[in-house]
Every structure is written in C-alpha cells, then in structure tokens.
CSV table of C-alpha atoms in Angstrom, one decimal:
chain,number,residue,atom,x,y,z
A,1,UNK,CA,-2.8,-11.4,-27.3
A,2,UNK,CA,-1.8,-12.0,-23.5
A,3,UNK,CA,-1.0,-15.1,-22.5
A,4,UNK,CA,-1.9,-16.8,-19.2
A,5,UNK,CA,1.2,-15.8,-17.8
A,6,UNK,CA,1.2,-12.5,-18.5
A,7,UNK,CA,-2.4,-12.1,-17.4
A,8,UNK,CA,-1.7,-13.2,-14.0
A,9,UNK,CA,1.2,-11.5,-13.6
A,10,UNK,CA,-1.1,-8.3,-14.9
A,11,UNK,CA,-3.4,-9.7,-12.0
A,12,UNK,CA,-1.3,-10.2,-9.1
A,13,UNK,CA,0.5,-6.7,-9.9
A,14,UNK,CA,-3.1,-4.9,-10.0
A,15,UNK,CA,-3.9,-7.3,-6.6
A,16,UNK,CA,-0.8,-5.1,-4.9
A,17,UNK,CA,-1.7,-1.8,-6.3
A,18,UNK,CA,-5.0,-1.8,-5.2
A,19,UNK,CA,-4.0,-3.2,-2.2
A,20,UNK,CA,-1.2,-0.1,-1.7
A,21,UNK,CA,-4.5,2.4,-2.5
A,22,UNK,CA,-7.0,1.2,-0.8
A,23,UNK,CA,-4.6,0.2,2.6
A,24,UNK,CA,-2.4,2.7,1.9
A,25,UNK,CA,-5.0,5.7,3.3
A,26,UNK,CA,-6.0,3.3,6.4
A,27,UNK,CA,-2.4,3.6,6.8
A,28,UNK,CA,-2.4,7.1,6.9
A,29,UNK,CA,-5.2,7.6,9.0
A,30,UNK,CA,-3.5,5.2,11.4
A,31,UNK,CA,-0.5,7.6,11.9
A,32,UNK,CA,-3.0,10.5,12.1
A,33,UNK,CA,-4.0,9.1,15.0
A,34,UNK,CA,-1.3,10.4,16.8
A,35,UNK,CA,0.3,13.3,14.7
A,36,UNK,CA,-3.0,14.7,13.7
A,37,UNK,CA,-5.6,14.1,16.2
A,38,UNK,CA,-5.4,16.2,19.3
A,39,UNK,CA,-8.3,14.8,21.4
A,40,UNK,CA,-9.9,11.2,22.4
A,41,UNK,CA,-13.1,12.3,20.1
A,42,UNK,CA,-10.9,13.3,17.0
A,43,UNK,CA,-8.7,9.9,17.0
A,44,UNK,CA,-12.4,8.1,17.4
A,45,UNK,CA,-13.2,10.0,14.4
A,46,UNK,CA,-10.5,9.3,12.7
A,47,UNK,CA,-10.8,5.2,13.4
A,48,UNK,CA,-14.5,5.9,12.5
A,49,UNK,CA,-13.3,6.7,9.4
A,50,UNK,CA,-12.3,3.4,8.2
A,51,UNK,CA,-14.1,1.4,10.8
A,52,UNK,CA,-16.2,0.1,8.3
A,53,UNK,CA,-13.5,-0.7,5.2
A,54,UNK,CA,-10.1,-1.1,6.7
A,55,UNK,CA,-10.7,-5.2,7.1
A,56,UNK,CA,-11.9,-5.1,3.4
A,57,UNK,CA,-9.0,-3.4,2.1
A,58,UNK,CA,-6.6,-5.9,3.5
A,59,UNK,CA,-8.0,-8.8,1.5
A,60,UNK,CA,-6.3,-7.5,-1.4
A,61,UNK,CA,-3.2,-8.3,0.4
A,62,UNK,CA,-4.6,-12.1,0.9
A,63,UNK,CA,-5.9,-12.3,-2.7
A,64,UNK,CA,-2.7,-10.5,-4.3
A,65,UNK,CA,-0.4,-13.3,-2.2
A,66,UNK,CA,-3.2,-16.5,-3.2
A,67,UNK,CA,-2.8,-15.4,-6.7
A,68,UNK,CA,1.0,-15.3,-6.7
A,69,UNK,CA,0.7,-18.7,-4.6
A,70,UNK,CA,-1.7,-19.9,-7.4
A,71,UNK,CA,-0.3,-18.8,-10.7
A,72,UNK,CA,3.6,-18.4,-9.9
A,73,UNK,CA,4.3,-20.8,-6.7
A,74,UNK,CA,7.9,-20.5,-7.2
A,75,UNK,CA,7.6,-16.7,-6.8
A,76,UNK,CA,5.6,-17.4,-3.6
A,77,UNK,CA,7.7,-19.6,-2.3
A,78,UNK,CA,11.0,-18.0,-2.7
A,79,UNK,CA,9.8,-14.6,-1.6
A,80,UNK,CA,8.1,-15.7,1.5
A,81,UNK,CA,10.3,-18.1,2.5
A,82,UNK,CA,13.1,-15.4,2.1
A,83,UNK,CA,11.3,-12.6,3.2
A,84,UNK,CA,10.2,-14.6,6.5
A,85,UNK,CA,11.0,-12.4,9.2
A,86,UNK,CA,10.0,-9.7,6.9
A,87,UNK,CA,6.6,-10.9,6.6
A,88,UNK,CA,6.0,-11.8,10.6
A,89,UNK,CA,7.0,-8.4,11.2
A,90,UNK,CA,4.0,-7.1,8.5
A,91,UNK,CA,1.4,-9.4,10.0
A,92,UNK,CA,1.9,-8.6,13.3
A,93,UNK,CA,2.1,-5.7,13.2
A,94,UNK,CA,-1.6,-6.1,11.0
A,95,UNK,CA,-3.0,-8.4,13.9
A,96,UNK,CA,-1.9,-5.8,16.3
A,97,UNK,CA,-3.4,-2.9,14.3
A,98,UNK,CA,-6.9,-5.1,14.3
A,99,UNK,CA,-7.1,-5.8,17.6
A,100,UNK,CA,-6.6,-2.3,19.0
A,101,UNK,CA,-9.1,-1.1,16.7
A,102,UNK,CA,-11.3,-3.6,18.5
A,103,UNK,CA,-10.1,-3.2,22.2
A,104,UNK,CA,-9.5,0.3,21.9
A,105,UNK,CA,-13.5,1.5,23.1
A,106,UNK,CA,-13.7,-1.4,25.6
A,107,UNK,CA,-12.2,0.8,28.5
A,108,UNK,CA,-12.5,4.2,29.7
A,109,UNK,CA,-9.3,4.2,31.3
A,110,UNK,CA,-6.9,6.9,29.4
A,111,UNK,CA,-4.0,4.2,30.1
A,112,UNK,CA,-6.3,1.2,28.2
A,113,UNK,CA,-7.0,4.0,25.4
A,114,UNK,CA,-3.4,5.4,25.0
A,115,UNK,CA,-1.7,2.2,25.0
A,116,UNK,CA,-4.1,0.7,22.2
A,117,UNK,CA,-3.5,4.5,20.3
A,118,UNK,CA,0.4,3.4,20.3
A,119,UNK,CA,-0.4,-0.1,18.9
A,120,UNK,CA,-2.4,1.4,16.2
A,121,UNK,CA,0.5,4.2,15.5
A,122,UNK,CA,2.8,1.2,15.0
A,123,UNK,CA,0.5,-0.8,13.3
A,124,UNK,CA,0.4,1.4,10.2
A,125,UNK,CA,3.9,2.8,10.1
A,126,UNK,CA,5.7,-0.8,10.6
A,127,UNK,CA,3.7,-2.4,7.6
A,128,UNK,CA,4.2,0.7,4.5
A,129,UNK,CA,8.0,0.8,5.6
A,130,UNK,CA,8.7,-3.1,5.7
A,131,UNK,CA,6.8,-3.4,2.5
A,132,UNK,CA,8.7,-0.6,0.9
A,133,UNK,CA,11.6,-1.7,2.3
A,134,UNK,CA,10.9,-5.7,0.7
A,135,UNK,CA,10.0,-3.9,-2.5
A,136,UNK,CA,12.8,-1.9,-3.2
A,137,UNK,CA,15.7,-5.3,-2.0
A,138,UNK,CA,13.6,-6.7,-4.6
A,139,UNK,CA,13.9,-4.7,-7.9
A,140,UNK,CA,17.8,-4.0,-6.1
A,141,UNK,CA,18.1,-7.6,-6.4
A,142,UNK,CA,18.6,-10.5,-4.2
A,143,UNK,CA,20.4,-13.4,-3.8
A,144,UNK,CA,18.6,-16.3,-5.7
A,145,UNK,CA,20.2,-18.9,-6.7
A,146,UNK,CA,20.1,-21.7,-9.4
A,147,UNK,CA,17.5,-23.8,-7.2
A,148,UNK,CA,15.2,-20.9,-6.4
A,149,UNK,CA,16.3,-20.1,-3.2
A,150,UNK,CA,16.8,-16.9,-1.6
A,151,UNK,CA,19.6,-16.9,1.1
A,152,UNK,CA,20.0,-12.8,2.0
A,153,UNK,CA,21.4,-11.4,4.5
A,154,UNK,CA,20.5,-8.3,7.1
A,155,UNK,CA,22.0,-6.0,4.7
A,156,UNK,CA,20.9,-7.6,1.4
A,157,UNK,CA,17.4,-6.3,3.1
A,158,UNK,CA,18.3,-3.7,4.8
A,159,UNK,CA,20.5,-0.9,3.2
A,160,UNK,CA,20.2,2.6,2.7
A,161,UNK,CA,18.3,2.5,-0.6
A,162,UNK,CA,15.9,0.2,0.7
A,163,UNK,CA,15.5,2.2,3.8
A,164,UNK,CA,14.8,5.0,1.2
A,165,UNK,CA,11.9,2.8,-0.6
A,166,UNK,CA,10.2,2.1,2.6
A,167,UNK,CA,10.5,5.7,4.1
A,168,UNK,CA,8.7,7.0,0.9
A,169,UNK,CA,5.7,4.5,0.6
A,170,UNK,CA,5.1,5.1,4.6
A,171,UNK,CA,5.3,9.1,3.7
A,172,UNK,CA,3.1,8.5,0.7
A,173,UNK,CA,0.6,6.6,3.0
A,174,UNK,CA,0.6,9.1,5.7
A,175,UNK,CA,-0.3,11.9,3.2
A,176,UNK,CA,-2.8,9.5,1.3
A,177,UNK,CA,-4.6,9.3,4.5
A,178,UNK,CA,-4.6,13.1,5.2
A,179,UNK,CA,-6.6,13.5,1.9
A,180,UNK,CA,-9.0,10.8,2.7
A,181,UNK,CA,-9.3,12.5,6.1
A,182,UNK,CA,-10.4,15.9,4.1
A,183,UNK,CA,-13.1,14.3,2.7
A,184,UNK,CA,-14.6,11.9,5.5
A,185,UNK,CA,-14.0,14.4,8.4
A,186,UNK,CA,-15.7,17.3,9.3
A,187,UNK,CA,-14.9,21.3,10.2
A,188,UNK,CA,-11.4,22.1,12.1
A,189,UNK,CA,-10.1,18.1,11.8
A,190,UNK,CA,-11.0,18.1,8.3
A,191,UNK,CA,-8.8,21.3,7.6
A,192,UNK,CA,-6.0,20.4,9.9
A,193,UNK,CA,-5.8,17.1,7.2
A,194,UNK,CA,-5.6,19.8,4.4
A,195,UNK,CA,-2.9,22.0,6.2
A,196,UNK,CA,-0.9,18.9,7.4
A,197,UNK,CA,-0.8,17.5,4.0
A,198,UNK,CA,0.3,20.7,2.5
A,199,UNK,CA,3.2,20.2,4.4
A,200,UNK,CA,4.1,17.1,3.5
A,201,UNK,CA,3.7,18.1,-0.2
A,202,UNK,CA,7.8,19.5,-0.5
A,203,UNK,CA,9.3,16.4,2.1
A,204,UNK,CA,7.7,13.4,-0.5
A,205,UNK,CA,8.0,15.5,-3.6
A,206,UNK,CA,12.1,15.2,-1.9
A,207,UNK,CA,12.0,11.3,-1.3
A,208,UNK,CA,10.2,10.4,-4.5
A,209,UNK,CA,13.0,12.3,-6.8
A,210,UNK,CA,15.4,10.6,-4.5
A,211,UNK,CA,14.0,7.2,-4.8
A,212,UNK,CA,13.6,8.0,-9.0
A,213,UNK,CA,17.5,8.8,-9.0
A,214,UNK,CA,18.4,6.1,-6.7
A,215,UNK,CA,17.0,3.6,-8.8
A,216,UNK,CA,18.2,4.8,-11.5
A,217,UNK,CA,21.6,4.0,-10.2
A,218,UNK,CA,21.0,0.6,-8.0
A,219,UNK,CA,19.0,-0.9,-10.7
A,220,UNK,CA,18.6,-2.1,-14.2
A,221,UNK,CA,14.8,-0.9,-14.4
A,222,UNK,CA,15.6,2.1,-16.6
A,223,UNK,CA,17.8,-0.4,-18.8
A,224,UNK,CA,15.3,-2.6,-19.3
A,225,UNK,CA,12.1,-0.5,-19.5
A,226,UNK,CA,13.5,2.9,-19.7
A,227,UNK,CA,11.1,5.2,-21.8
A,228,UNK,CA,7.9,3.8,-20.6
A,229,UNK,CA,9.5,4.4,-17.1
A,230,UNK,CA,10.5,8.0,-17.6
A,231,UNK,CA,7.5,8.6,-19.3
A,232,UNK,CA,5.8,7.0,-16.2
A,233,UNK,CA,8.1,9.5,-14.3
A,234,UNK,CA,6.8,12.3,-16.1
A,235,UNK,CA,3.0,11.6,-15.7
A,236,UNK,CA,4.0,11.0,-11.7
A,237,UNK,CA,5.4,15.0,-11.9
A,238,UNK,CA,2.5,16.1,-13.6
A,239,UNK,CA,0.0,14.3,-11.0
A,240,UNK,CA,1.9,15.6,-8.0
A,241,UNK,CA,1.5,19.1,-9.1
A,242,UNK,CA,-2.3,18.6,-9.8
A,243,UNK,CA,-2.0,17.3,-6.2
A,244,UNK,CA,-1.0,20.4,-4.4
A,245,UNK,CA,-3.1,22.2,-7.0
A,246,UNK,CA,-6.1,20.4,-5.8
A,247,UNK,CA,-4.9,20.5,-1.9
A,248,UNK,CA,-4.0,25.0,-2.3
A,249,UNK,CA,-7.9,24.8,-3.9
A,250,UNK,CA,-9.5,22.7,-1.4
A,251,UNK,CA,-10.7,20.1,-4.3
A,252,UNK,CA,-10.7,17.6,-1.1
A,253,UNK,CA,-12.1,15.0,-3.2
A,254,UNK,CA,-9.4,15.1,-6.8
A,255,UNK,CA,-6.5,15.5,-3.6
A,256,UNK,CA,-7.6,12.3,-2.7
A,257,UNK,CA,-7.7,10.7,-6.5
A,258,UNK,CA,-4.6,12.2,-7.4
A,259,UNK,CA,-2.5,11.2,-4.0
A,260,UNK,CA,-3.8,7.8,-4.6
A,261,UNK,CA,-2.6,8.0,-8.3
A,262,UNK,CA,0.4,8.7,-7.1
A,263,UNK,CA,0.9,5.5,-5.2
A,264,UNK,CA,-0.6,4.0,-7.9
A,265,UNK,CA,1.9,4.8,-10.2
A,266,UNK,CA,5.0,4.0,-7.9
A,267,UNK,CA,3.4,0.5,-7.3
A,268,UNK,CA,2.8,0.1,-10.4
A,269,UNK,CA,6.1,1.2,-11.7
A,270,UNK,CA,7.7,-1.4,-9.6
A,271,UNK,CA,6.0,-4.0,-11.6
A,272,UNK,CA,6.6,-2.7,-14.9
A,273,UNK,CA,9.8,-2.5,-13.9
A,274,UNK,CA,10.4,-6.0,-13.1
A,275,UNK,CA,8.5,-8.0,-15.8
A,276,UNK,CA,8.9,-10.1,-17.4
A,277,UNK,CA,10.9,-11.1,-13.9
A,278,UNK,CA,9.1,-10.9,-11.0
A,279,UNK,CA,12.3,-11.7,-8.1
A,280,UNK,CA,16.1,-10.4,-9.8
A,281,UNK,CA,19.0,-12.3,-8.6
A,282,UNK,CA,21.9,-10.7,-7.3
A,283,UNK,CA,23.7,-13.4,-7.9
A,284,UNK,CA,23.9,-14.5,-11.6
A,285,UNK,CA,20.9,-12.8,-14.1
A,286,UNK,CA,20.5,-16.5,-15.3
A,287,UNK,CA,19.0,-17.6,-12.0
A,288,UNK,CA,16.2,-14.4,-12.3
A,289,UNK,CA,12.4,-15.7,-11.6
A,290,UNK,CA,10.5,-15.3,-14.4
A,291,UNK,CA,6.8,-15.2,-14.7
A,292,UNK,CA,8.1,-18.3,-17.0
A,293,UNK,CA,9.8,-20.6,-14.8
A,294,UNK,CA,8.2,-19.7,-11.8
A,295,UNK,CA,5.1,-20.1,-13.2
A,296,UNK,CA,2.0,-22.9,-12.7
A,297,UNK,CA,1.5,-25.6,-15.2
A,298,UNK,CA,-0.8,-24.6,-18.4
A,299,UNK,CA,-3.2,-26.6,-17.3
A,300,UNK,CA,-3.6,-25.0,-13.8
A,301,UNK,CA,-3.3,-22.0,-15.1
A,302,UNK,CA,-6.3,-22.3,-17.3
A,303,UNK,CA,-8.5,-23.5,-14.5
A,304,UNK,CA,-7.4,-20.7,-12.0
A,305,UNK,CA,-8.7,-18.5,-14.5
A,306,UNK,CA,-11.6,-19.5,-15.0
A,307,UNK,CA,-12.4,-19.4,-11.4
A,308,UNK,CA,-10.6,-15.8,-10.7
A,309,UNK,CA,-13.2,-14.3,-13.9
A,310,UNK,CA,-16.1,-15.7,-12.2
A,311,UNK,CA,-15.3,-14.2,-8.4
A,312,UNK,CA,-13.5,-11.6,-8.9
A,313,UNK,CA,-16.4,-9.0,-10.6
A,314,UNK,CA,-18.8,-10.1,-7.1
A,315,UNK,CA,-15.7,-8.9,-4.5
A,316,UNK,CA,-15.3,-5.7,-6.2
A,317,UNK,CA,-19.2,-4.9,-6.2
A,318,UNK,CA,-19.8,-5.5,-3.1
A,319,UNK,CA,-16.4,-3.3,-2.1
A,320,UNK,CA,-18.1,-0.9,-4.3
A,321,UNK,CA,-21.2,-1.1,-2.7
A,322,UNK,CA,-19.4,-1.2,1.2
A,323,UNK,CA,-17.8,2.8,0.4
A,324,UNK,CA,-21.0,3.6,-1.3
A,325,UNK,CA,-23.0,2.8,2.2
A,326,UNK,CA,-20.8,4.1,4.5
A,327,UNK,CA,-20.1,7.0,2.4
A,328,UNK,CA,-21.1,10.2,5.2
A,329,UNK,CA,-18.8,12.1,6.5
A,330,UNK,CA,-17.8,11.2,10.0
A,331,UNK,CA,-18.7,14.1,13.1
A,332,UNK,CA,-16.1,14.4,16.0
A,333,UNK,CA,-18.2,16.5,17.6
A,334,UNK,CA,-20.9,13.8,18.2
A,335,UNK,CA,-20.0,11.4,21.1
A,336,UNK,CA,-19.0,8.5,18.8
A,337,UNK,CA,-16.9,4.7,19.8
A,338,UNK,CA,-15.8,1.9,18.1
C-alpha cells in the first residue's frame, strides 16, 4: 500500500507530466508560428488553435508547484530558491507569451503584429529549454547541502548535458505541436504540420538516444532503477516508430497520442528516475532530498489529501469538457482574430 508520501510524490510527478503534454503542444504551436506559418491568416490559425486551452494547460504548472509547496516544502523551497533566475526567466517568458496572444489582434499594423509574433516565438522556446535544462542539472545533481540549500553555480546549471535535456524537450514540443496542428488545422497548413514533422522525426530520434546515453553516463538513474528504465527505454523505441508509422499513414489523430506519449514517458522517466529522491546532491549522497525529509508533517499530509481527492476529479472534467467544446477544426481560410 502507498503511503502519503509516495502518493504525493505519484501526484506532483503526474501534475508535471500532464503539464509537459498538454503545454508541451501549445509550445509547439507557438514556434509554428514562425517556422510553419507563412501568412498573417495561418499564424491566426495557428493561435486559434489553442486560443481556447493554452491558459488551462498552464494550471498544471501552478497545481504541480502548490502540490510540491504543499506536500514536500523542503523540495519547493530549495528548488525555487535555487532555481530563481531559472524560474523568472520561465515566467516571463509565460507572461510575455500571454500577453501577445492577447495584444496581438488589437492592431493592424504589420509592425504591432510582427513584433507580438516574435514575443510569442520566444515565449514557447525559452520555457521547454529552461525547463529541460532545470530538469536534466537536477537528476545530474546539484549542490545541496546538509541544511537544504542549493548554492549552484552558472555551470552547475548550465553545461553541455543540460543544454542537451533542454534542446530535446523544446524539439519534442515543437514536433508535439506539429501533430496537434494536423488534427486542428485544415487543407495545405494541416499537411505542411504532417511534412514538417516528418522531418523532425530523424533530428529527435538523434537527441533522445543522445540524451538516453548521456544519462546513462552523468547519472546514477540507470544504477538505481536500471531495468524498469531500459525497459521504459524500450517502450519509448517502440512508440517512436508507431510515431512515424502513424505520421507516413496520415493517422493525424494516433501521431498526436503517440508524440505525446513520448513526452510522457521522458517526463515520466525523470521521476522514476529520481524517487525515492526528488533533488540529488552533488555534494555528499547523504544531503539527497527525499520525499522523506523533505516532506510535510503526517498530519498535513492527511488533510491535503483529502482536499486534493475532492477537487481534483471537478478540474479534470471540466478540462475534459473545455477540448470537447472547442473540438472543430480551425479554417485559415476564413477571416478569423484573436
């Protein structure tokens, strides 16, 4: 039987996947803004296409980080304390995206329209790549020490592997949101999503084997939870080939699933990885945050519970319910704004 910590760490870890899903394609669509679209109508369609969601989707990110501030406040306040800068830079960059989505159709001055289209470019590459980057300093490991504090510097953050993490997850995103594209969009837009993610099919099939043999190497993750990760690796192989399978065939809607999946299973890797530790020190393996000592009291545990059970079913019905109503595929051909 589970116990409360293990639960919540089961939570906050299925907070961030779904969070990497479901913001992962609004990501994607973001960059296909610029590297897809070709006209004014076709990046309206594309912003169109998550007009109604893309706020939605980033409340997982604020529900993953109040769980983790709820159930593990030692974990929240180490990583965001020494991720500060990290996590400025992410919500920014967040704010930014917002706001152009809702200047953007205010003007129609090709200056007021192009320089909101660059804000939104940024917006969704910056956010995937600082995340990835976070991600993979923190299964590299850190330096925590005996009180909980994380003291890193520029190149305990930044370093080639890291660099690695966060070009994949932003690569992942892009081609996520070319498969939502294929089934949102319509006629010539719709297939240039297909065609475009074709080609990205070889370029991440290259980072994520470099990111699985990196990690191998930087890490202990395979030490610790090797078979269940290699057989983790080997599902990931099989669901990238269904992937271009499904992409070659034009099954727009299993490309979708199975690109998702994908991130899915990276994300999700991550956590495996790490458990029962949830931040590794670089430092000394006895100073590792555990989803023990970095954990709530029993007592606070128990209540938080109770609560999460009772909301938690409501948010994802009416998330449910938001894709099922604005489920139509989106026209660039009709004069559209937002």
């Amino acid at each position: 039987m589970l116990s409360l910590n293990e639960f919540w760490f089961i939570l906050v870890a299925f907070m961030f996947v779904g969070f990497f899903f479901l913001e992962g394609f609004d990501f994607g669509v973001g960059m296909s803004t610029k590297f897809v679209a070709r006209t004014d109508a076709e990046r309206r369609a594309f912003i169109n296409s998550i007009g109604p969601v893309w706020d939605a989707n980033e409340v997982w990110l604020i529900t993953g980080i109040g769980a983790m501030f709820a159930a593990f406040p030692n974990w929240y306040a180490s990583m965001l304390s020494g991720f500060y800068l990290v996590f400025v830079i992410i919500l920014l960059a967040l704010i930014g995206r917002g706001v152009a989505f809702e200047f953007r159709g205010k003007a129609e001055s090709p200056v007021w329209r192009t320089t909101w289209d660059w804000v939104i470019l940024f917006g969704s590459i910056i956010p995937p790549l600082a995340f990835g980057t976070m991600f993979t300093a923190v299964i590299q490991g850190v330096p925590i020490d005996g009180d909980m504090q994380m003291r890193a510097s520029f190149s305990d953050i930044v370093n080639w592997y890291t660099l690695l993490g966060g070009v994949t997850l932003t690569m992942l995103c892009f081609m996520h949101g070319l498969t939502f594209g294929t089934i949102r969009l319509m006629y010539d837009l719709r297939d240039r999503c297909r065609q475009v993610a074709k080609k990205l099919l070889p370029i991440n099939a290259v980072l994520l084997v470099a990111v699985g043999v990196a990690t191998f190497f930087k890490t202990d993750l395979f030490t610790v939870h090797g078979n269940l990760l290699e057989y983790l690796f080997l599902v990931g192989i099989v669901v990238y080939l269904f992937l271009g399978y499904f992409l070659t065939r034009g099954r727009d809607g299993w490309a979708f699933f199975s690109s998702g999946l994908v991130i899915m299973l990276v994300t999700g890797s991550l956590f495996i990885g790490l458990f029962p530790r949830v931040m590794i020190s670089s430092i000394n393996e006895a100073y590792n945050l555990t989803i023990h000592n970095a954990a709530s009291g029993a007592y606070s545990l128990k209540v938080i519970t109770y609560l999460g059970l009772t909301l938690l079913p409501f948010v994802l019905g009416y998330q449910i319910w938001s894709y099922y109503v604005f489920r139509k595929r989106i026209n660039h051909k009709e004069h559209m704004e937002y």
